């Protein structure tokens, strides 16, 4: 079975000791996104030999690396301010604990830990046995992230409980639903792009949630009315070839 997995960079000794220390140069790649292009640097690293070799795809996102450095520096600035006040409050802060070490009876900033964390700025690693190019592996994994984002939106919208699978059938069902969600999302994106539309998912879902229909029976008539469309809803309906219901429709009660 072919797979593409997101690897745990910090906890995998193979990644820390071999993959991230690989000296081969990275190749620049550009991915198209709704918010613009994303510049990535990608390379492939193999650990082991022959048929037992493990294949890793390493990507560097320079924008994410810059954000990671800024976030860490903000933590360090706060940590330095707290150290001047006293170190008792530091132990209970998980963000601070990552960058401090005991020095006698006091705490100090762990410079070695800072240097080690800097190795992971903007870095993500995939592990795969699929016979595809590094770029294809990155794009396929982005599809998985899109499905997960859709599930997060659905859970937030319908306030569903966490799902804990208890059987193989439930796991297969979840995988099928994930694939179906991706297929529907990609098809809707394709139809919209053919019409020159590039809607964002969350605003579109919010506007669709506001689209409601009500039926009223009065004086021998059944009146059906719907709310006004907002945002990109009308354009998306046109793009997929589905007609919106009339604002008001009447028919005899039967």
JSON list of N, CA and C in Angstrom, two decimals, residues 179-244:
[
{"chain": "A", "resi": 179, "resn": "UNK", "atom": "N", "xyz": [-12.42, 11.10, 1.59]},
{"chain": "A", "resi": 179, "resn": "UNK", "atom": "CA", "xyz": [-12.20, 11.14, 0.14]},
{"chain": "A", "resi": 179, "resn": "UNK", "atom": "C", "xyz": [-13.37, 11.82, -0.57]},
{"chain": "A", "resi": 180, "resn": "UNK", "atom": "N", "xyz": [-14.59, 11.53, -0.14]},
{"chain": "A", "resi": 180, "resn": "UNK", "atom": "CA", "xyz": [-15.76, 12.15, -0.75]},
{"chain": "A", "resi": 180, "resn": "UNK", "atom": "C", "xyz": [-15.75, 13.66, -0.53]},
{"chain": "A", "resi": 181, "resn": "UNK", "atom": "N", "xyz": [-15.37, 14.08, 0.67]},
{"chain": "A", "resi": 181, "resn": "UNK", "atom": "CA", "xyz": [-15.31, 15.52, 0.96]},
{"chain": "A", "resi": 181, "resn": "UNK", "atom": "C", "xyz": [-14.30, 16.20, 0.05]},
{"chain": "A", "resi": 182, "resn": "UNK", "atom": "N", "xyz": [-13.15, 15.58, -0.14]},
{"chain": "A", "resi": 182, "resn": "UNK", "atom": "CA", "xyz": [-12.12, 16.14, -1.01]},
{"chain": "A", "resi": 182, "resn": "UNK", "atom": "C", "xyz": [-12.61, 16.21, -2.45]},
{"chain": "A", "resi": 183, "resn": "UNK", "atom": "N", "xyz": [-13.27, 15.13, -2.92]},
{"chain": "A", "resi": 183, "resn": "UNK", "atom": "CA", "xyz": [-13.77, 15.10, -4.30]},
{"chain": "A", "resi": 183, "resn": "UNK", "atom": "C", "xyz": [-14.78, 16.21, -4.54]},
{"chain": "A", "resi": 184, "resn": "UNK", "atom": "N", "xyz": [-15.73, 16.37, -3.62]},
{"chain": "A", "resi": 184, "resn": "UNK", "atom": "CA", "xyz": [-16.75, 17.42, -3.77]},
{"chain": "A", "resi": 184, "resn": "UNK", "atom": "C", "xyz": [-16.13, 18.81, -3.73]},
{"chain": "A", "resi": 185, "resn": "UNK", "atom": "N", "xyz": [-15.19, 19.01, -2.81]},
{"chain": "A", "resi": 185, "resn": "UNK", "atom": "CA", "xyz": [-14.55, 20.32, -2.69]},
{"chain": "A", "resi": 185, "resn": "UNK", "atom": "C", "xyz": [-13.75, 20.66, -3.94]},
{"chain": "A", "resi": 186, "resn": "UNK", "atom": "N", "xyz": [-13.02, 19.69, -4.46]},
{"chain": "A", "resi": 186, "resn": "UNK", "atom": "CA", "xyz": [-12.22, 19.94, -5.66]},
{"chain": "A", "resi": 186, "resn": "UNK", "atom": "C", "xyz": [-13.10, 20.17, -6.88]},
{"chain": "A", "resi": 187, "resn": "UNK", "atom": "N", "xyz": [-14.21, 19.45, -6.99]},
{"chain": "A", "resi": 187, "resn": "UNK", "atom": "CA", "xyz": [-15.12, 19.65, -8.12]},
{"chain": "A", "resi": 187, "resn": "UNK", "atom": "C", "xyz": [-15.78, 21.02, -8.06]},
{"chain": "A", "resi": 188, "resn": "UNK", "atom": "N", "xyz": [-16.19, 21.44, -6.86]},
{"chain": "A", "resi": 188, "resn": "UNK", "atom": "CA", "xyz": [-16.77, 22.77, -6.71]},
{"chain": "A", "resi": 188, "resn": "UNK", "atom": "C", "xyz": [-15.74, 23.84, -7.05]},
{"chain": "A", "resi": 189, "resn": "UNK", "atom": "N", "xyz": [-14.51, 23.64, -6.62]},
{"chain": "A", "resi": 189, "resn": "UNK", "atom": "CA", "xyz": [-13.44, 24.59, -6.96]},
{"chain": "A", "resi": 189, "resn": "UNK", "atom": "C", "xyz": [-13.22, 24.66, -8.46]},
{"chain": "A", "resi": 190, "resn": "UNK", "atom": "N", "xyz": [-13.23, 23.51, -9.11]},
{"chain": "A", "resi": 190, "resn": "UNK", "atom": "CA", "xyz": [-13.03, 23.48, -10.57]},
{"chain": "A", "resi": 190, "resn": "UNK", "atom": "C", "xyz": [-14.13, 24.22, -11.30]},
{"chain": "A", "resi": 191, "resn": "UNK", "atom": "N", "xyz": [-15.39, 23.96, -10.93]},
{"chain": "A", "resi": 191, "resn": "UNK", "atom": "CA", "xyz": [-16.51, 24.62, -11.59]},
{"chain": "A", "resi": 191, "resn": "UNK", "atom": "C", "xyz": [-16.48, 26.13, -11.38]},
{"chain": "A", "resi": 192, "resn": "UNK", "atom": "N", "xyz": [-16.10, 26.54, -10.17]},
{"chain": "A", "resi": 192, "resn": "UNK", "atom": "CA", "xyz": [-16.02, 27.98, -9.89]},
{"chain": "A", "resi": 192, "resn": "UNK", "atom": "C", "xyz": [-14.90, 28.63, -10.68]},
{"chain": "A", "resi": 193, "resn": "UNK", "atom": "N", "xyz": [-13.75, 27.96, -10.77]},
{"chain": "A", "resi": 193, "resn": "UNK", "atom": "CA", "xyz": [-12.62, 28.53, -11.49]},
{"chain": "A", "resi": 193, "resn": "UNK", "atom": "C", "xyz": [-12.92, 28.67, -12.97]},
{"chain": "A", "resi": 194, "resn": "UNK", "atom": "N", "xyz": [-13.72, 27.76, -13.52]},
{"chain": "A", "resi": 194, "resn": "UNK", "atom": "CA", "xyz": [-14.10, 27.88, -14.93]},
{"chain": "A", "resi": 194, "resn": "UNK", "atom": "C", "xyz": [-14.90, 29.16, -15.19]},
{"chain": "A", "resi": 195, "resn": "UNK", "atom": "N", "xyz": [-15.60, 29.64, -14.16]},
{"chain": "A", "resi": 195, "resn": "UNK", "atom": "CA", "xyz": [-16.38, 30.88, -14.27]},
{"chain": "A", "resi": 195, "resn": "UNK", "atom": "C", "xyz": [-15.62, 32.09, -13.74]},
{"chain": "A", "resi": 196, "resn": "UNK", "atom": "N", "xyz": [-14.34, 31.90, -13.42]},
{"chain": "A", "resi": 196, "resn": "UNK", "atom": "CA", "xyz": [-13.54, 33.01, -12.92]},
{"chain": "A", "resi": 196, "resn": "UNK", "atom": "C", "xyz": [-13.80, 33.35, -11.46]},
{"chain": "A", "resi": 197, "resn": "UNK", "atom": "N", "xyz": [-14.35, 32.40, -10.70]},
{"chain": "A", "resi": 197, "resn": "UNK", "atom": "CA", "xyz": [-14.65, 32.63, -9.28]},
{"chain": "A", "resi": 197, "resn": "UNK", "atom": "C", "xyz": [-13.59, 31.95, -8.41]},
{"chain": "A", "resi": 198, "resn": "UNK", "atom": "N", "xyz": [-13.24, 32.60, -7.32]},
{"chain": "A", "resi": 198, "resn": "UNK", "atom": "CA", "xyz": [-12.28, 32.03, -6.36]},
{"chain": "A", "resi": 198, "resn": "UNK", "atom": "C", "xyz": [-12.80, 32.27, -4.94]},
{"chain": "A", "resi": 199, "resn": "UNK", "atom": "N", "xyz": [-13.93, 31.64, -4.58]},
{"chain": "A", "resi": 199, "resn": "UNK", "atom": "CA", "xyz": [-14.50, 31.88, -3.25]},
{"chain": "A", "resi": 199, "resn": "UNK", "atom": "C", "xyz": [-13.66, 31.27, -2.14]},
{"chain": "A", "resi": 200, "resn": "UNK", "atom": "N", "xyz": [-13.66, 31.89, -0.99]},
{"chain": "A", "resi": 200, "resn": "UNK", "atom": "CA", "xyz": [-13.01, 31.32, 0.19]},
{"chain": "A", "resi": 200, "resn": "UNK", "atom": "C", "xyz": [-14.03, 30.47, 0.93]},
{"chain": "A", "resi": 201, "resn": "UNK", "atom": "N", "xyz": [-13.55, 29.33, 1.46]},
{"chain": "A", "resi": 201, "resn": "UNK", "atom": "CA", "xyz": [-14.48, 28.34, 2.02]},
{"chain": "A", "resi": 201, "resn": "UNK", "atom": "C", "xyz": [-15.28, 28.87, 3.19]},
{"chain": "A", "resi": 202, "resn": "UNK", "atom": "N", "xyz": [-14.61, 29.43, 4.19]},
{"chain": "A", "resi": 202, "resn": "UNK", "atom": "CA", "xyz": [-15.33, 29.80, 5.40]},
{"chain": "A", "resi": 202, "resn": "UNK", "atom": "C", "xyz": [-16.38, 30.90, 5.15]},
{"chain": "A", "resi": 203, "resn": "UNK", "atom": "N", "xyz": [-16.05, 32.00, 4.43]},
{"chain": "A", "resi": 203, "resn": "UNK", "atom": "CA", "xyz": [-17.09, 32.99, 4.12]},
{"chain": "A", "resi": 203, "resn": "UNK", "atom": "C", "xyz": [-18.24, 32.39, 3.32]},
{"chain": "A", "resi": 204, "resn": "UNK", "atom": "N", "xyz": [-17.91, 31.48, 2.38]},
{"chain": "A", "resi": 204, "resn": "UNK", "atom": "CA", "xyz": [-18.98, 30.86, 1.58]},
{"chain": "A", "resi": 204, "resn": "UNK", "atom": "C", "xyz": [-19.89, 30.01, 2.45]},
{"chain": "A", "resi": 205, "resn": "UNK", "atom": "N", "xyz": [-19.30, 29.22, 3.35]},
{"chain": "A", "resi": 205, "resn": "UNK", "atom": "CA", "xyz": [-20.13, 28.40, 4.24]},
{"chain": "A", "resi": 205, "resn": "UNK", "atom": "C", "xyz": [-20.99, 29.27, 5.16]},
{"chain": "A", "resi": 206, "resn": "UNK", "atom": "N", "xyz": [-20.44, 30.38, 5.62]},
{"chain": "A", "resi": 206, "resn": "UNK", "atom": "CA", "xyz": [-21.22, 31.29, 6.46]},
{"chain": "A", "resi": 206, "resn": "UNK", "atom": "C", "xyz": [-22.41, 31.84, 5.70]},
{"chain": "A", "resi": 207, "resn": "UNK", "atom": "N", "xyz": [-22.18, 32.23, 4.43]},
{"chain": "A", "resi": 207, "resn": "UNK", "atom": "CA", "xyz": [-23.28, 32.78, 3.62]},
{"chain": "A", "resi": 207, "resn": "UNK", "atom": "C", "xyz": [-24.32, 31.71, 3.30]},
{"chain": "A", "resi": 208, "resn": "UNK", "atom": "N", "xyz": [-23.85, 30.47, 3.05]},
{"chain": "A", "resi": 208, "resn": "UNK", "atom": "CA", "xyz": [-24.80, 29.38, 2.80]},
{"chain": "A", "resi": 208, "resn": "UNK", "atom": "C", "xyz": [-25.62, 29.06, 4.04]},
{"chain": "A", "resi": 209, "resn": "UNK", "atom": "N", "xyz": [-25.01, 29.19, 5.21]},
{"chain": "A", "resi": 209, "resn": "UNK", "atom": "CA", "xyz": [-25.72, 28.93, 6.45]},
{"chain": "A", "resi": 209, "resn": "UNK", "atom": "C", "xyz": [-26.86, 29.93, 6.66]},
{"chain": "A", "resi": 210, "resn": "UNK", "atom": "N", "xyz": [-26.68, 31.14, 6.13]},
{"chain": "A", "resi": 210, "resn": "UNK", "atom": "CA", "xyz": [-27.72, 32.18, 6.26]},
{"chain": "A", "resi": 210, "resn": "UNK", "atom": "C", "xyz": [-28.85, 31.99, 5.25]},
{"chain": "A", "resi": 211, "resn": "UNK", "atom": "N", "xyz": [-28.62, 31.16, 4.22]},
{"chain": "A", "resi": 211, "resn": "UNK", "atom": "CA", "xyz": [-29.64, 30.92, 3.21]},
{"chain": "A", "resi": 211, "resn": "UNK", "atom": "C", "xyz": [-30.66, 29.92, 3.75]},
{"chain": "A", "resi": 212, "resn": "UNK", "atom": "N", "xyz": [-31.87, 30.38, 4.05]},
{"chain": "A", "resi": 212, "resn": "UNK", "atom": "CA", "xyz": [-32.88, 29.55, 4.66]},
{"chain": "A", "resi": 212, "resn": "UNK", "atom": "C", "xyz": [-34.21, 29.68, 3.91]},
{"chain": "A", "resi": 213, "resn": "UNK", "atom": "N", "xyz": [-35.05, 28.68, 4.08]},
{"chain": "A", "resi": 213, "resn": "UNK", "atom": "CA", "xyz": [-36.35, 28.65, 3.42]},
{"chain": "A", "resi": 213, "resn": "UNK", "atom": "C", "xyz": [-37.42, 28.32, 4.45]},
{"chain": "A", "resi": 214, "resn": "UNK", "atom": "N", "xyz": [-38.55, 28.98, 4.33]},
{"chain": "A", "resi": 214, "resn": "UNK", "atom": "CA", "xyz": [-39.66, 28.76, 5.27]},
{"chain": "A", "resi": 214, "resn": "UNK", "atom": "C", "xyz": [-40.96, 28.58, 4.48]},
{"chain": "A", "resi": 215, "resn": "UNK", "atom": "N", "xyz": [-41.84, 27.73, 4.99]},
{"chain": "A", "resi": 215, "resn": "UNK", "atom": "CA", "xyz": [-43.14, 27.47, 4.37]},
{"chain": "A", "resi": 215, "resn": "UNK", "atom": "C", "xyz": [-44.25, 27.87, 5.33]},
{"chain": "A", "resi": 216, "resn": "UNK", "atom": "N", "xyz": [-45.19, 28.67, 4.82]},
{"chain": "A", "resi": 216, "resn": "UNK", "atom": "CA", "xyz": [-46.30, 29.17, 5.64]},
{"chain": "A", "resi": 216, "resn": "UNK", "atom": "C", "xyz": [-47.62, 28.78, 4.96]},
{"chain": "A", "resi": 217, "resn": "UNK", "atom": "N", "xyz": [-48.56, 28.26, 5.72]},
{"chain": "A", "resi": 217, "resn": "UNK", "atom": "CA", "xyz": [-49.89, 27.93, 5.19]},
{"chain": "A", "resi": 217, "resn": "UNK", "atom": "C", "xyz": [-50.89, 28.94, 5.74]},
{"chain": "A", "resi": 218, "resn": "UNK", "atom": "N", "xyz": [-51.59, 29.65, 4.83]},
{"chain": "A", "resi": 218, "resn": "UNK", "atom": "CA", "xyz": [-52.51, 30.70, 5.25]},
{"chain": "A", "resi": 218, "resn": "UNK", "atom": "C", "xyz": [-53.59, 30.89, 4.19]},
{"chain": "A", "resi": 219, "resn": "UNK", "atom": "N", "xyz": [-54.84, 30.91, 4.68]},
{"chain": "A", "resi": 219, "resn": "UNK", "atom": "CA", "xyz": [-56.00, 31.17, 3.82]},
{"chain": "A", "resi": 219, "resn": "UNK", "atom": "C", "xyz": [-56.03, 30.25, 2.61]},
{"chain": "A", "resi": 220, "resn": "UNK", "atom": "N", "xyz": [-55.80, 28.99, 2.84]},
{"chain": "A", "resi": 220, "resn": "UNK", "atom": "CA", "xyz": [-55.88, 28.00, 1.77]},
{"chain": "A", "resi": 220, "resn": "UNK", "atom": "C", "xyz": [-54.71, 27.99, 0.82]},
{"chain": "A", "resi": 221, "resn": "UNK", "atom": "N", "xyz": [-53.63, 28.69, 1.15]},
{"chain": "A", "resi": 221, "resn": "UNK", "atom": "CA", "xyz": [-52.46, 28.74, 0.29]},
{"chain": "A", "resi": 221, "resn": "UNK", "atom": "C", "xyz": [-51.21, 28.34, 1.07]},
{"chain": "A", "resi": 222, "resn": "UNK", "atom": "N", "xyz": [-50.28, 27.77, 0.34]},
{"chain": "A", "resi": 222, "resn": "UNK", "atom": "CA", "xyz": [-48.98, 27.43, 0.92]},
{"chain": "A", "resi": 222, "resn": "UNK", "atom": "C", "xyz": [-47.95, 28.38, 0.29]},
{"chain": "A", "resi": 223, "resn": "UNK", "atom": "N", "xyz": [-47.37, 29.21, 1.13]},
{"chain": "A", "resi": 223, "resn": "UNK", "atom": "CA", "xyz": [-46.42, 30.20, 0.66]},
{"chain": "A", "resi": 223, "resn": "UNK", "atom": "C", "xyz": [-45.01, 29.77, 1.10]},
{"chain": "A", "resi": 224, "resn": "UNK", "atom": "N", "xyz": [-44.12, 29.66, 0.14]},
{"chain": "A", "resi": 224, "resn": "UNK", "atom": "CA", "xyz": [-42.74, 29.31, 0.42]},
{"chain": "A", "resi": 224, "resn": "UNK", "atom": "C", "xyz": [-41.85, 30.51, 0.12]},
{"chain": "A", "resi": 225, "resn": "UNK", "atom": "N", "xyz": [-41.04, 30.89, 1.06]},
{"chain": "A", "resi": 225, "resn": "UNK", "atom": "CA", "xyz": [-40.16, 32.04, 0.88]},
{"chain": "A", "resi": 225, "resn": "UNK", "atom": "C", "xyz": [-38.75, 31.70, 1.36]},
{"chain": "A", "resi": 226, "resn": "UNK", "atom": "N", "xyz": [-37.79, 32.36, 0.79]},
{"chain": "A", "resi": 226, "resn": "UNK", "atom": "CA", "xyz": [-36.40, 32.15, 1.20]},
{"chain": "A", "resi": 226, "resn": "UNK", "atom": "C", "xyz": [-35.75, 33.49, 1.49]},
{"chain": "A", "resi": 227, "resn": "UNK", "atom": "N", "xyz": [-34.66, 33.43, 2.22]},
{"chain": "A", "resi": 227, "resn": "UNK", "atom": "CA", "xyz": [-33.90, 34.63, 2.54]},
{"chain": "A", "resi": 227, "resn": "UNK", "atom": "C", "xyz": [-33.11, 35.09, 1.31]},
{"chain": "A", "resi": 228, "resn": "UNK", "atom": "N", "xyz": [-32.65, 36.31, 1.34]},
{"chain": "A", "resi": 228, "resn": "UNK", "atom": "CA", "xyz": [-31.85, 36.84, 0.25]},
{"chain": "A", "resi": 228, "resn": "UNK", "atom": "C", "xyz": [-30.45, 36.22, 0.29]},
{"chain": "A", "resi": 229, "resn": "UNK", "atom": "N", "xyz": [-29.87, 36.04, -0.89]},
{"chain": "A", "resi": 229, "resn": "UNK", "atom": "CA", "xyz": [-28.52, 35.51, -0.97]},
{"chain": "A", "resi": 229, "resn": "UNK", "atom": "C", "xyz": [-27.52, 36.60, -0.64]},
{"chain": "A", "resi": 230, "resn": "UNK", "atom": "N", "xyz": [-26.39, 36.18, -0.12]},
{"chain": "A", "resi": 230, "resn": "UNK", "atom": "CA", "xyz": [-25.34, 37.14, 0.26]},
{"chain": "A", "resi": 230, "resn": "UNK", "atom": "C", "xyz": [-24.00, 36.63, -0.25]},
{"chain": "A", "resi": 231, "resn": "UNK", "atom": "N", "xyz": [-23.06, 37.55, -0.40]},
{"chain": "A", "resi": 231, "resn": "UNK", "atom": "CA", "xyz": [-21.72, 37.17, -0.79]},
{"chain": "A", "resi": 231, "resn": "UNK", "atom": "C", "xyz": [-21.67, 36.51, -2.16]},
{"chain": "A", "resi": 232, "resn": "UNK", "atom": "N", "xyz": [-20.97, 35.37, -2.23]},
{"chain": "A", "resi": 232, "resn": "UNK", "atom": "CA", "xyz": [-20.76, 34.66, -3.50]},
{"chain": "A", "resi": 232, "resn": "UNK", "atom": "C", "xyz": [-21.77, 33.54, -3.74]},
{"chain": "A", "resi": 233, "resn": "UNK", "atom": "N", "xyz": [-22.79, 33.43, -2.88]},
{"chain": "A", "resi": 233, "resn": "UNK", "atom": "CA", "xyz": [-23.72, 32.31, -2.99]},
{"chain": "A", "resi": 233, "resn": "UNK", "atom": "C", "xyz": [-24.37, 32.24, -4.36]},
{"chain": "A", "resi": 234, "resn": "UNK", "atom": "N", "xyz": [-24.92, 33.38, -4.83]},
{"chain": "A", "resi": 234, "resn": "UNK", "atom": "CA", "xyz": [-25.60, 33.40, -6.12]},
{"chain": "A", "resi": 234, "resn": "UNK", "atom": "C", "xyz": [-24.67, 32.99, -7.26]},
{"chain": "A", "resi": 235, "resn": "UNK", "atom": "N", "xyz": [-23.45, 33.52, -7.26]},
{"chain": "A", "resi": 235, "resn": "UNK", "atom": "CA", "xyz": [-22.49, 33.19, -8.31]},
{"chain": "A", "resi": 235, "resn": "UNK", "atom": "C", "xyz": [-22.08, 31.73, -8.27]},
{"chain": "A", "resi": 236, "resn": "UNK", "atom": "N", "xyz": [-21.93, 31.17, -7.06]},
{"chain": "A", "resi": 236, "resn": "UNK", "atom": "CA", "xyz": [-21.55, 29.76, -6.93]},
{"chain": "A", "resi": 236, "resn": "UNK", "atom": "C", "xyz": [-22.66, 28.86, -7.43]},
{"chain": "A", "resi": 237, "resn": "UNK", "atom": "N", "xyz": [-23.92, 29.18, -7.13]},
{"chain": "A", "resi": 237, "resn": "UNK", "atom": "CA", "xyz": [-25.05, 28.39, -7.64]},
{"chain": "A", "resi": 237, "resn": "UNK", "atom": "C", "xyz": [-25.05, 28.40, -9.16]},
{"chain": "A", "resi": 238, "resn": "UNK", "atom": "N", "xyz": [-24.80, 29.57, -9.76]},
{"chain": "A", "resi": 238, "resn": "UNK", "atom": "CA", "xyz": [-24.76, 29.65, -11.22]},
{"chain": "A", "resi": 238, "resn": "UNK", "atom": "C", "xyz": [-23.60, 28.83, -11.78]},
{"chain": "A", "resi": 239, "resn": "UNK", "atom": "N", "xyz": [-22.47, 28.87, -11.10]},
{"chain": "A", "resi": 239, "resn": "UNK", "atom": "CA", "xyz": [-21.29, 28.14, -11.59]},
{"chain": "A", "resi": 239, "resn": "UNK", "atom": "C", "xyz": [-21.52, 26.65, -11.64]},
{"chain": "A", "resi": 240, "resn": "UNK", "atom": "N", "xyz": [-22.27, 26.11, -10.69]},
{"chain": "A", "resi": 240, "resn": "UNK", "atom": "CA", "xyz": [-22.51, 24.67, -10.65]},
{"chain": "A", "resi": 240, "resn": "UNK", "atom": "C", "xyz": [-23.78, 24.28, -11.38]},
{"chain": "A", "resi": 241, "resn": "UNK", "atom": "N", "xyz": [-24.50, 25.27, -11.94]},
{"chain": "A", "resi": 241, "resn": "UNK", "atom": "CA", "xyz": [-25.69, 24.97, -12.73]},
{"chain": "A", "resi": 241, "resn": "UNK", "atom": "C", "xyz": [-26.92, 24.61, -11.92]},
{"chain": "A", "resi": 242, "resn": "UNK", "atom": "N", "xyz": [-27.03, 25.15, -10.70]},
{"chain": "A", "resi": 242, "resn": "UNK", "atom": "CA", "xyz": [-28.19, 24.88, -9.85]},
{"chain": "A", "resi": 242, "resn": "UNK", "atom": "C", "xyz": [-28.96, 26.19, -9.68]},
{"chain": "A", "resi": 243, "resn": "UNK", "atom": "N", "xyz": [-30.27, 26.14, -9.92]},
{"chain": "A", "resi": 243, "resn": "UNK", "atom": "CA", "xyz": [-31.11, 27.33, -9.81]},
{"chain": "A", "resi": 243, "resn": "UNK", "atom": "C", "xyz": [-31.55, 27.53, -8.37]},
{"chain": "A", "resi": 244, "resn": "UNK", "atom": "N", "xyz": [-31.44, 28.75, -7.90]},
{"chain": "A", "resi": 244, "resn": "UNK", "atom": "CA", "xyz": [-31.95, 29.07, -6.56]},
{"chain": "A", "resi": 244, "resn": "UNK", "atom": "C", "xyz": [-33.48, 29.04, -6.56]}
]
